PDB file of C-alpha atoms in Angstrom:
ATOM      1  CA  MET A   1     166.744 -24.918  41.614  1.00 89.00           C
ATOM      2  CA  LYS A   2     167.157 -22.599  38.610  1.00 92.00           C
ATOM      3  CA  LEU A   3     165.166 -19.383  39.080  1.00 96.00           C
ATOM      4  CA  LEU A   4     166.277 -17.477  36.004  1.00 96.00           C
ATOM      5  CA  GLU A   5     167.873 -18.272  32.656  1.00 97.00           C
ATOM      6  CA  ILE A   6     168.640 -15.977  29.755  1.00 97.00           C
ATOM      7  CA  SER A   7     170.064 -17.390  26.516  1.00 97.00           C
ATOM      8  CA  ASN A   8     171.611 -15.806  23.426  1.00 96.00           C
ATOM      9  CA  ALA A   9     170.262 -12.421  24.446  1.00 97.00           C
ATOM     10  CA  LYS A  10     170.629  -9.557  21.987  1.00 96.00           C
ATOM     11  CA  LYS A  11     169.690  -5.911  22.370  1.00 97.00           C
ATOM     12  CA  SER A  12     170.421  -2.910  20.150  1.00 95.00           C
ATOM     13  CA  PHE A  13     169.539   0.749  20.288  1.00 94.00           C
ATOM     14  CA  ASP A  14     169.369   1.964  16.673  1.00 90.00           C
ATOM     15  CA  ASP A  15     172.653   0.743  15.133  1.00 89.00           C
ATOM     16  CA  LEU A  16     174.442   0.241  18.458  1.00 92.00           C
ATOM     17  CA  GLN A  17     174.456  -3.356  19.693  1.00 93.00           C
ATOM     18  CA  VAL A  18     174.520  -3.157  23.487  1.00 95.00           C
ATOM     19  CA  ILE A  19     174.096  -6.866  24.303  1.00 96.00           C
ATOM     20  CA  SER A  20     175.422  -9.632  22.090  1.00 95.00           C
ATOM     21  CA  ASN A  21     174.605 -13.337  22.602  1.00 93.00           C
ATOM     22  CA  ILE A  22     174.633 -13.252  26.397  1.00 96.00           C
ATOM     23  CA  SER A  23     173.654 -16.404  28.279  1.00 97.00           C
ATOM     24  CA  MET A  24     173.511 -16.869  32.060  1.00 96.00           C
ATOM     25  CA  LYS A  25     171.620 -18.718  34.785  1.00 96.00           C
ATOM     26  CA  VAL A  26     170.786 -17.789  38.364  1.00 97.00           C
ATOM     27  CA  ASN A  27     170.082 -20.520  40.902  1.00 96.00           C
ATOM     28  CA  GLU A  28     168.054 -20.309  44.093  1.00 96.00           C
ATOM     29  CA  GLY A  29     170.027 -18.799  46.969  1.00 95.00           C
ATOM     30  CA  GLU A  30     172.799 -17.572  44.683  1.00 96.00           C
ATOM     31  CA  VAL A  31     174.252 -14.052  44.685  1.00 95.00           C
ATOM     32  CA  VAL A  32     175.546 -12.973  41.286  1.00 97.00           C
ATOM     33  CA  ALA A  33     177.525  -9.740  40.915  1.00 95.00           C
ATOM     34  CA  ILE A  34     177.811  -8.210  37.439  1.00 96.00           C
ATOM     35  CA  LEU A  35     180.865  -6.004  36.966  1.00 94.00           C
ATOM     36  CA  GLY A  36     182.121  -4.021  34.004  1.00 91.00           C
ATOM     37  CA  PRO A  37     183.066  -0.562  32.772  1.00 90.00           C
ATOM     38  CA  SER A  38     180.517   2.078  31.833  1.00 87.00           C
ATOM     39  CA  GLY A  39     178.911   1.185  28.521  1.00 89.00           C
ATOM     40  CA  SER A  40     179.617  -2.526  28.898  1.00 92.00           C
ATOM     41  CA  GLY A  41     175.898  -3.378  28.740  1.00 93.00           C
ATOM     42  CA  LYS A  42     175.484  -4.576  32.324  1.00 93.00           C
ATOM     43  CA  SER A  43     172.653  -2.180  33.229  1.00 92.00           C
ATOM     44  CA  THR A  44     170.879  -2.880  29.937  1.00 95.00           C
ATOM     45  CA  LEU A  45     171.112  -6.599  30.689  1.00 96.00           C
ATOM     46  CA  LEU A  46     169.529  -6.002  34.098  1.00 96.00           C
ATOM     47  CA  ARG A  47     166.773  -3.883  32.533  1.00 95.00           C
ATOM     48  CA  CYS A  48     166.025  -6.652  30.038  1.00 96.00           C
ATOM     49  CA  MET A  49     165.907  -9.277  32.788  1.00 97.00           C
ATOM     50  CA  THR A  50     163.458  -7.105  34.760  1.00 96.00           C
ATOM     51  CA  LEU A  51     161.288  -6.366  31.692  1.00 96.00           C
ATOM     52  CA  LEU A  52     162.048  -2.649  31.667  1.00 95.00           C
ATOM     53  CA  GLU A  53     163.525  -3.206  28.206  1.00 96.00           C
ATOM     54  CA  THR A  54     162.632  -5.824  25.601  1.00 97.00           C
ATOM     55  CA  LEU A  55     165.166  -8.143  24.009  1.00 97.00           C
ATOM     56  CA  ASP A  56     165.571  -8.139  20.237  1.00 97.00           C
ATOM     57  CA  GLY A  57     166.521 -11.817  20.216  1.00 97.00           C
ATOM     58  CA  GLY A  58     167.088 -14.693  22.619  1.00 97.00           C
ATOM     59  CA  THR A  59     165.099 -16.320  25.399  1.00 97.00           C
ATOM     60  CA  LEU A  60     164.318 -15.310  28.967  1.00 98.00           C
ATOM     61  CA  GLU A  61     162.693 -17.626  31.466  1.00 97.00           C
ATOM     62  CA  TYR A  62     161.887 -17.485  35.172  1.00 97.00           C
ATOM     63  CA  ALA A  63     160.820 -20.394  37.342  1.00 94.00           C
ATOM     64  CA  SER A  64     157.372 -18.785  37.283  1.00 91.00           C
ATOM     65  CA  GLY A  65     157.098 -18.709  33.490  1.00 94.00           C
ATOM     66  CA  VAL A  66     158.573 -17.934  30.090  1.00 97.00           C
ATOM     67  CA  VAL A  67     159.112 -14.234  29.365  1.00 97.00           C
ATOM     68  CA  CYS A  68     160.116 -14.655  25.729  1.00 97.00           C
ATOM     69  CA  GLU A  69     161.218 -17.282  23.241  1.00 97.00           C
ATOM     70  CA  ASP A  70     163.468 -16.945  20.233  1.00 96.00           C
ATOM     71  CA  VAL A  71     161.667 -17.492  16.941  1.00 96.00           C
ATOM     72  CA  ASP A  72     163.831 -17.123  13.817  1.00 94.00           C
ATOM     73  CA  GLY A  73     166.219 -14.840  15.685  1.00 91.00           C
ATOM     74  CA  LYS A  74     163.517 -12.606  17.159  1.00 95.00           C
ATOM     75  CA  ALA A  75     162.386 -12.506  20.798  1.00 97.00           C
ATOM     76  CA  ILE A  76     158.644 -13.242  20.950  1.00 97.00           C
ATOM     77  CA  TYR A  77     157.143 -12.230  24.289  1.00 97.00           C
ATOM     78  CA  SER A  78     154.422 -14.023  26.222  1.00 97.00           C
ATOM     79  CA  SER A  79     150.998 -12.489  26.861  1.00 97.00           C
ATOM     80  CA  LYS A  80     150.524  -9.534  29.171  1.00 95.00           C
ATOM     81  CA  ALA A  81     148.815 -11.787  31.721  1.00 94.00           C
ATOM     82  CA  ILE A  82     151.796 -14.153  31.870  1.00 95.00           C
ATOM     83  CA  LEU A  83     154.272 -11.282  32.044  1.00 95.00           C
ATOM     84  CA  GLN A  84     152.308  -9.686  34.877  1.00 92.00           C
ATOM     85  CA  LYS A  85     152.490 -12.929  36.832  1.00 91.00           C
ATOM     86  CA  ILE A  86     156.238 -13.223  36.210  1.00 94.00           C
ATOM     87  CA  LYS A  87     156.823  -9.650  37.376  1.00 92.00           C
ATOM     88  CA  THR A  88     155.571 -10.603  40.837  1.00 90.00           C
ATOM     89  CA  SER A  89     158.382 -13.149  41.158  1.00 92.00           C
ATOM     90  CA  PHE A  90     161.195 -10.588  41.246  1.00 94.00           C
ATOM     91  CA  GLY A  91     161.967  -7.265  42.862  1.00 93.00           C
ATOM     92  CA  LEU A  92     164.138  -4.372  41.688  1.00 93.00           C
ATOM     93  CA  VAL A  93     165.932  -1.814  43.825  1.00 91.00           C
ATOM     94  CA  PHE A  94     166.669   1.239  41.704  1.00 83.00           C
ATOM     95  CA  GLN A  95     169.809   3.330  41.835  1.00 78.00           C
ATOM     96  CA  ASN A  96     167.799   6.477  42.656  1.00 79.00           C
ATOM     97  CA  PHE A  97     165.440   4.767  45.179  1.00 81.00           C
ATOM     98  CA  ASN A  98     162.147   5.696  43.386  1.00 88.00           C
ATOM     99  CA  LEU A  99     160.192   6.132  46.620  1.00 93.00           C
ATOM    100  CA  PHE A 100     156.837   7.918  46.537  1.00 94.00           C
ATOM    101  CA  PRO A 101     157.599  11.331  48.122  1.00 95.00           C
ATOM    102  CA  HIS A 102     154.023  11.850  49.367  1.00 96.00           C
ATOM    103  CA  TYR A 103     153.880   8.471  51.160  1.00 96.00           C
ATOM    104  CA  THR A 104     155.316   7.703  54.572  1.00 97.00           C
ATOM    105  CA  VAL A 105     158.008   5.038  54.830  1.00 97.00           C
ATOM    106  CA  LEU A 106     155.448   2.488  55.986  1.00 97.00           C
ATOM    107  CA  LYS A 107     152.993   3.291  53.193  1.00 97.00           C
ATOM    108  CA  ASN A 108     155.792   3.067  50.612  1.00 96.00           C
ATOM    109  CA  ILE A 109     156.423  -0.496  51.777  1.00 96.00           C
ATOM    110  CA  ILE A 110     152.835  -1.739  52.181  1.00 96.00           C
ATOM    111  CA  ASP A 111     151.222  -0.120  49.144  1.00 95.00           C
ATOM    112  CA  ALA A 112     152.094  -2.718  46.472  1.00 92.00           C
ATOM    113  CA  PRO A 113     151.513  -5.872  48.568  1.00 94.00           C
ATOM    114  CA  ILE A 114     148.027  -4.588  49.435  1.00 94.00           C
ATOM    115  CA  SER A 115     146.991  -3.014  46.117  1.00 92.00           C
ATOM    116  CA  VAL A 116     148.756  -5.375  43.695  1.00 88.00           C
ATOM    117  CA  GLN A 117     148.961  -8.673  45.559  1.00 89.00           C
ATOM    118  CA  LYS A 118     145.650  -8.105  47.406  1.00 91.00           C
ATOM    119  CA  ARG A 119     147.102  -9.335  50.685  1.00 94.00           C
ATOM    120  CA  ASN A 120     145.675  -8.758  54.151  1.00 95.00           C
ATOM    121  CA  LYS A 121     146.473  -5.222  55.321  1.00 95.00           C
ATOM    122  CA  ASP A 122     147.233  -6.069  58.966  1.00 95.00           C
ATOM    123  CA  GLU A 123     149.485  -8.933  57.934  1.00 96.00           C
ATOM    124  CA  VAL A 124     151.363  -6.727  55.468  1.00 96.00           C
ATOM    125  CA  ILE A 125     151.827  -3.959  58.054  1.00 97.00           C
ATOM    126  CA  ASN A 126     153.282  -6.424  60.565  1.00 96.00           C
ATOM    127  CA  GLU A 127     155.659  -7.812  57.932  1.00 96.00           C
ATOM    128  CA  ALA A 128     156.660  -4.283  56.893  1.00 96.00           C
ATOM    129  CA  ARG A 129     157.597  -3.410  60.459  1.00 96.00           C
ATOM    130  CA  GLU A 130     159.724  -6.552  60.685  1.00 96.00           C
ATOM    131  CA  LEU A 131     161.450  -5.555  57.456  1.00 96.00           C
ATOM    132  CA  LEU A 132     162.128  -2.073  58.832  1.00 96.00           C
ATOM    133  CA  LYS A 133     163.786  -3.716  61.833  1.00 94.00           C
ATOM    134  CA  LYS A 134     165.867  -5.839  59.472  1.00 92.00           C
ATOM    135  CA  VAL A 135     167.202  -2.748  57.691  1.00 92.00           C
ATOM    136  CA  GLY A 136     167.617  -0.766  60.922  1.00 91.00           C
ATOM    137  CA  LEU A 137     164.811   1.749  60.373  1.00 94.00           C
ATOM    138  CA  GLU A 138     162.124   0.637  62.809  1.00 95.00           C
ATOM    139  CA  ASP A 139     161.846   4.201  64.165  1.00 95.00           C
ATOM    140  CA  LYS A 140     161.227   5.760  60.718  1.00 96.00           C
ATOM    141  CA  GLU A 141     157.893   4.253  59.663  1.00 95.00           C
ATOM    142  CA  ASN A 142     156.058   7.597  59.881  1.00 97.00           C
ATOM    143  CA  ALA A 143     158.810   9.638  58.230  1.00 97.00           C
ATOM    144  CA  TYR A 144     158.661  10.858  54.641  1.00 97.00           C
ATOM    145  CA  PRO A 145     161.458  10.222  52.111  1.00 95.00           C
ATOM    146  CA  CYS A 146     162.552  13.867  52.183  1.00 95.00           C
ATOM    147  CA  GLN A 147     163.292  13.469  55.904  1.00 96.00           C
ATOM    148  CA  LEU A 148     165.713  10.584  55.293  1.00 93.00           C
ATOM    149  CA  SER A 149     169.330  10.404  54.208  1.00 88.00           C
ATOM    150  CA  GLY A 150     170.223   8.750  50.910  1.00 85.00           C
ATOM    151  CA  GLY A 151     171.318   5.600  52.713  1.00 86.00           C
ATOM    152  CA  GLN A 152     168.076   5.452  54.692  1.00 91.00           C
ATOM    153  CA  GLN A 153     166.031   5.892  51.518  1.00 92.00           C
ATOM    154  CA  GLN A 154     167.957   3.049  49.896  1.00 90.00           C
ATOM    155  CA  ARG A 155     167.234   0.801  52.874  1.00 92.00           C
ATOM    156  CA  VAL A 156     163.524   1.661  52.610  1.00 95.00           C
ATOM    157  CA  ALA A 157     163.685   0.760  48.913  1.00 93.00           C
ATOM    158  CA  ILE A 158     165.204  -2.616  49.838  1.00 94.00           C
ATOM    159  CA  ALA A 159     162.472  -3.241  52.433  1.00 95.00           C
ATOM    160  CA  ARG A 160     159.822  -2.265  49.876  1.00 95.00           C
ATOM    161  CA  ALA A 161     161.194  -4.770  47.368  1.00 94.00           C
ATOM    162  CA  LEU A 162     161.359  -7.518  50.010  1.00 95.00           C
ATOM    163  CA  ALA A 163     157.746  -6.856  51.026  1.00 95.00           C
ATOM    164  CA  MET A 164     156.633  -8.341  47.702  1.00 94.00           C
ATOM    165  CA  LYS A 165     158.279 -11.666  48.680  1.00 94.00           C
ATOM    166  CA  PRO A 166     160.302 -11.932  45.461  1.00 95.00           C
ATOM    167  CA  GLN A 167     162.144 -15.064  44.398  1.00 95.00           C
ATOM    168  CA  VAL A 168     164.922 -12.928  42.909  1.00 96.00           C
ATOM    169  CA  LEU A 169     166.022  -9.447  43.968  1.00 96.00           C
ATOM    170  CA  PHE A 170     167.821  -7.207  41.469  1.00 96.00           C
ATOM    171  CA  PHE A 171     169.993  -4.216  42.344  1.00 93.00           C
ATOM    172  CA  ASP A 172     171.216  -1.573  39.906  1.00 89.00           C
ATOM    173  CA  GLU A 173     174.344   0.052  41.372  1.00 85.00           C
ATOM    174  CA  PRO A 174     172.819   0.187  44.883  1.00 81.00           C
ATOM    175  CA  THR A 175     175.653   2.265  46.361  1.00 74.00           C
ATOM    176  CA  SER A 176     176.720   4.499  43.471  1.00 70.00           C
ATOM    177  CA  ALA A 177     175.041   7.660  44.776  1.00 60.00           C
ATOM    178  CA  LEU A 178     176.184   7.214  48.371  1.00 63.00           C
ATOM    179  CA  ASP A 179     179.269   8.266  50.327  1.00 71.00           C
ATOM    180  CA  PRO A 180     181.606   5.567  51.741  1.00 71.00           C
ATOM    181  CA  GLU A 181     180.153   5.563  55.267  1.00 71.00           C
ATOM    182  CA  ILE A 182     176.575   5.150  54.029  1.00 74.00           C
ATOM    183  CA  THR A 183     177.740   2.609  51.456  1.00 76.00           C
ATOM    184  CA  ALA A 184     178.980   0.469  54.335  1.00 79.00           C
ATOM    185  CA  GLU A 185     175.457   0.522  55.834  1.00 80.00           C
ATOM    186  CA  ILE A 186     173.917  -0.734  52.584  1.00 82.00           C
ATOM    187  CA  LEU A 187     176.558  -3.414  52.125  1.00 83.00           C
ATOM    188  CA  LYS A 188     175.839  -4.633  55.654  1.00 85.00           C
ATOM    189  CA  VAL A 189     172.152  -5.071  54.766  1.00 89.00           C
ATOM    190  CA  LEU A 190     173.008  -6.895  51.542  1.00 88.00           C
ATOM    191  CA  ARG A 191     175.441  -9.190  53.325  1.00 88.00           C
ATOM    192  CA  ARG A 192     172.702 -10.096  55.801  1.00 90.00           C
ATOM    193  CA  LEU A 193     170.351 -10.914  52.922  1.00 92.00           C
ATOM    194  CA  ALA A 194     173.061 -13.044  51.334  1.00 90.00           C
ATOM    195  CA  GLU A 195     173.507 -14.932  54.603  1.00 90.00           C
ATOM    196  CA  GLU A 196     169.753 -15.582  54.580  1.00 92.00           C
ATOM    197  CA  LYS A 197     170.161 -17.097  51.070  1.00 93.00           C
ATOM    198  CA  MET A 198     168.188 -14.385  49.294  1.00 95.00           C
ATOM    199  CA  THR A 199     168.722 -14.826  45.550  1.00 97.00           C
ATOM    200  CA  MET A 200     170.243 -11.599  44.237  1.00 96.00           C
ATOM    201  CA  VAL A 201     171.611 -10.207  40.989  1.00 97.00           C
ATOM    202  CA  ILE A 202     173.634  -7.074  41.618  1.00 94.00           C
ATOM    203  CA  VAL A 203     175.080  -4.689  39.050  1.00 93.00           C
ATOM    204  CA  THR A 204     177.825  -2.987  41.032  1.00 87.00           C
ATOM    205  CA  HIS A 205     181.151  -1.212  40.864  1.00 79.00           C
ATOM    206  CA  GLU A 206     181.989  -2.251  44.437  1.00 78.00           C
ATOM    207  CA  ILE A 207     184.713  -4.830  43.889  1.00 85.00           C
ATOM    208  CA  ASN A 208     185.206  -5.512  47.604  1.00 81.00           C
ATOM    209  CA  PHE A 209     181.487  -6.068  48.051  1.00 79.00           C
ATOM    210  CA  ALA A 210     181.458  -8.524  45.143  1.00 86.00           C
ATOM    211  CA  LYS A 211     184.334 -10.405  46.767  1.00 86.00           C
ATOM    212  CA  MET A 212     182.616 -10.517  50.158  1.00 83.00           C
ATOM    213  CA  VAL A 213     179.071 -11.396  49.135  1.00 85.00           C
ATOM    214  CA  ALA A 214     178.839 -12.847  45.617  1.00 92.00           C
ATOM    215  CA  ASP A 215     178.884 -16.561  44.926  1.00 94.00           C
ATOM    216  CA  ARG A 216     179.648 -15.794  41.294  1.00 96.00           C
ATOM    217  CA  VAL A 217     181.044 -12.780  39.491  1.00 96.00           C
ATOM    218  CA  ILE A 218     180.324 -11.931  35.857  1.00 96.00           C
ATOM    219  CA  PHE A 219     182.567  -9.438  34.093  1.00 95.00           C
ATOM    220  CA  MET A 220     181.071  -7.751  31.021  1.00 95.00           C
ATOM    221  CA  ASP A 221     182.662  -5.600  28.360  1.00 93.00           C
ATOM    222  CA  ASP A 222     181.404  -4.437  24.956  1.00 93.00           C
ATOM    223  CA  GLY A 223     178.070  -6.198  25.410  1.00 94.00           C
ATOM    224  CA  VAL A 224     179.428  -9.675  26.073  1.00 96.00           C
ATOM    225  CA  ILE A 225     180.345 -11.775  29.098  1.00 96.00           C
ATOM    226  CA  VAL A 226     184.131 -11.785  29.062  1.00 95.00           C
ATOM    227  CA  GLU A 227     184.713 -13.864  32.169  1.00 95.00           C
ATOM    228  CA  GLU A 228     182.745 -15.442  34.984  1.00 95.00           C
ATOM    229  CA  GLY A 229     183.428 -17.599  38.000  1.00 95.00           C
ATOM    230  CA  LYS A 230     184.051 -17.444  41.725  1.00 95.00           C
ATOM    231  CA  PRO A 231     185.057 -14.008  43.049  1.00 93.00           C
ATOM    232  CA  GLU A 232     188.505 -15.220  44.053  1.00 92.00           C
ATOM    233  CA  ASP A 233     189.101 -16.407  40.492  1.00 93.00           C
ATOM    234  CA  VAL A 234     187.676 -13.510  38.472  1.00 93.00           C
ATOM    235  CA  ILE A 235     188.769 -10.678  40.780  1.00 92.00           C
ATOM    236  CA  ASP A 236     191.997 -11.998  42.305  1.00 90.00           C
ATOM    237  CA  ASN A 237     193.228 -14.098  39.402  1.00 92.00           C
ATOM    238  CA  PRO A 238     191.497 -13.004  36.170  1.00 92.00           C
ATOM    239  CA  LYS A 239     192.318 -15.008  33.054  1.00 92.00           C
ATOM    240  CA  ASN A 240     191.153 -12.477  30.472  1.00 91.00           C
ATOM    241  CA  GLU A 241     193.244  -9.435  29.604  1.00 91.00           C
ATOM    242  CA  ARG A 242     190.203  -7.130  29.495  1.00 90.00           C
ATOM    243  CA  THR A 243     189.276  -8.137  33.045  1.00 91.00           C
ATOM    244  CA  ARG A 244     192.832  -7.501  34.251  1.00 91.00           C
ATOM    245  CA  ILE A 245     192.938  -4.046  32.664  1.00 88.00           C
ATOM    246  CA  PHE A 246     189.578  -3.081  34.208  1.00 87.00           C
ATOM    247  CA  LEU A 247     190.632  -4.182  37.701  1.00 85.00           C
ATOM    248  CA  GLN A 248     194.012  -2.457  37.425  1.00 83.00           C
ATOM    249  CA  LYS A 249     192.279   0.847  36.620  1.00 77.00           C
ATOM    250  CA  LEU A 250     190.126   0.510  39.727  1.00 71.00           C
ATOM    251  CA  ASP A 251     193.192  -0.040  41.911  1.00 62.00           C
ATOM    252  CA  LYS A 252     194.757   3.270  40.810  1.00 51.00           C
TER     253      LYS A 252
END
């Protein structure tokens, strides 16, 4: 089942066009890795898909509703009520964690399901503890973010996103601020989610992770999708010269 589709997406900041006519779909249970050099537009694309930025033109649709439609080349967004409903269908794990510093780990995870989704508190707490076990932090529920390492904070952020029961989970460079040993911990969690068929869209610079976990890799450059396909095709045997040059630089 298709959970997300974006078509002919365009986004500019002043006179700089950051995204140009991008189209892609994400199916249920699929893991899509988006690769590309700095300034390629991949993070802007993710921000548009998660409604942190608005498209100038194009369409964006989730299984739960239409975000925007293209009318005469301009993206016309749905009502606030519809957008609010759609926002509950996806989760976003930020690069810098974005945990509430004055909340314990457990409260960081249970706050939104209780206050936003109006779910039963005891049920949410039990689910949160199961999620902490899943990310290997069952002994940290009463700790505060400042008492955790960067990798532990990132795992809490993943558990917090999962607590909302999203259909799609987005990651913006989930390992960029972490050292190699801690990166391995995060990749282990993401691999487990992939094995459980969690639908994920991951903007990453981790080529090996993309090869291990992604069902499909998208390579972006200069605001367009240059190449996409299976990891073994795009990463190991790229057809486009721009993709080859990017991968060669990473190998050096």
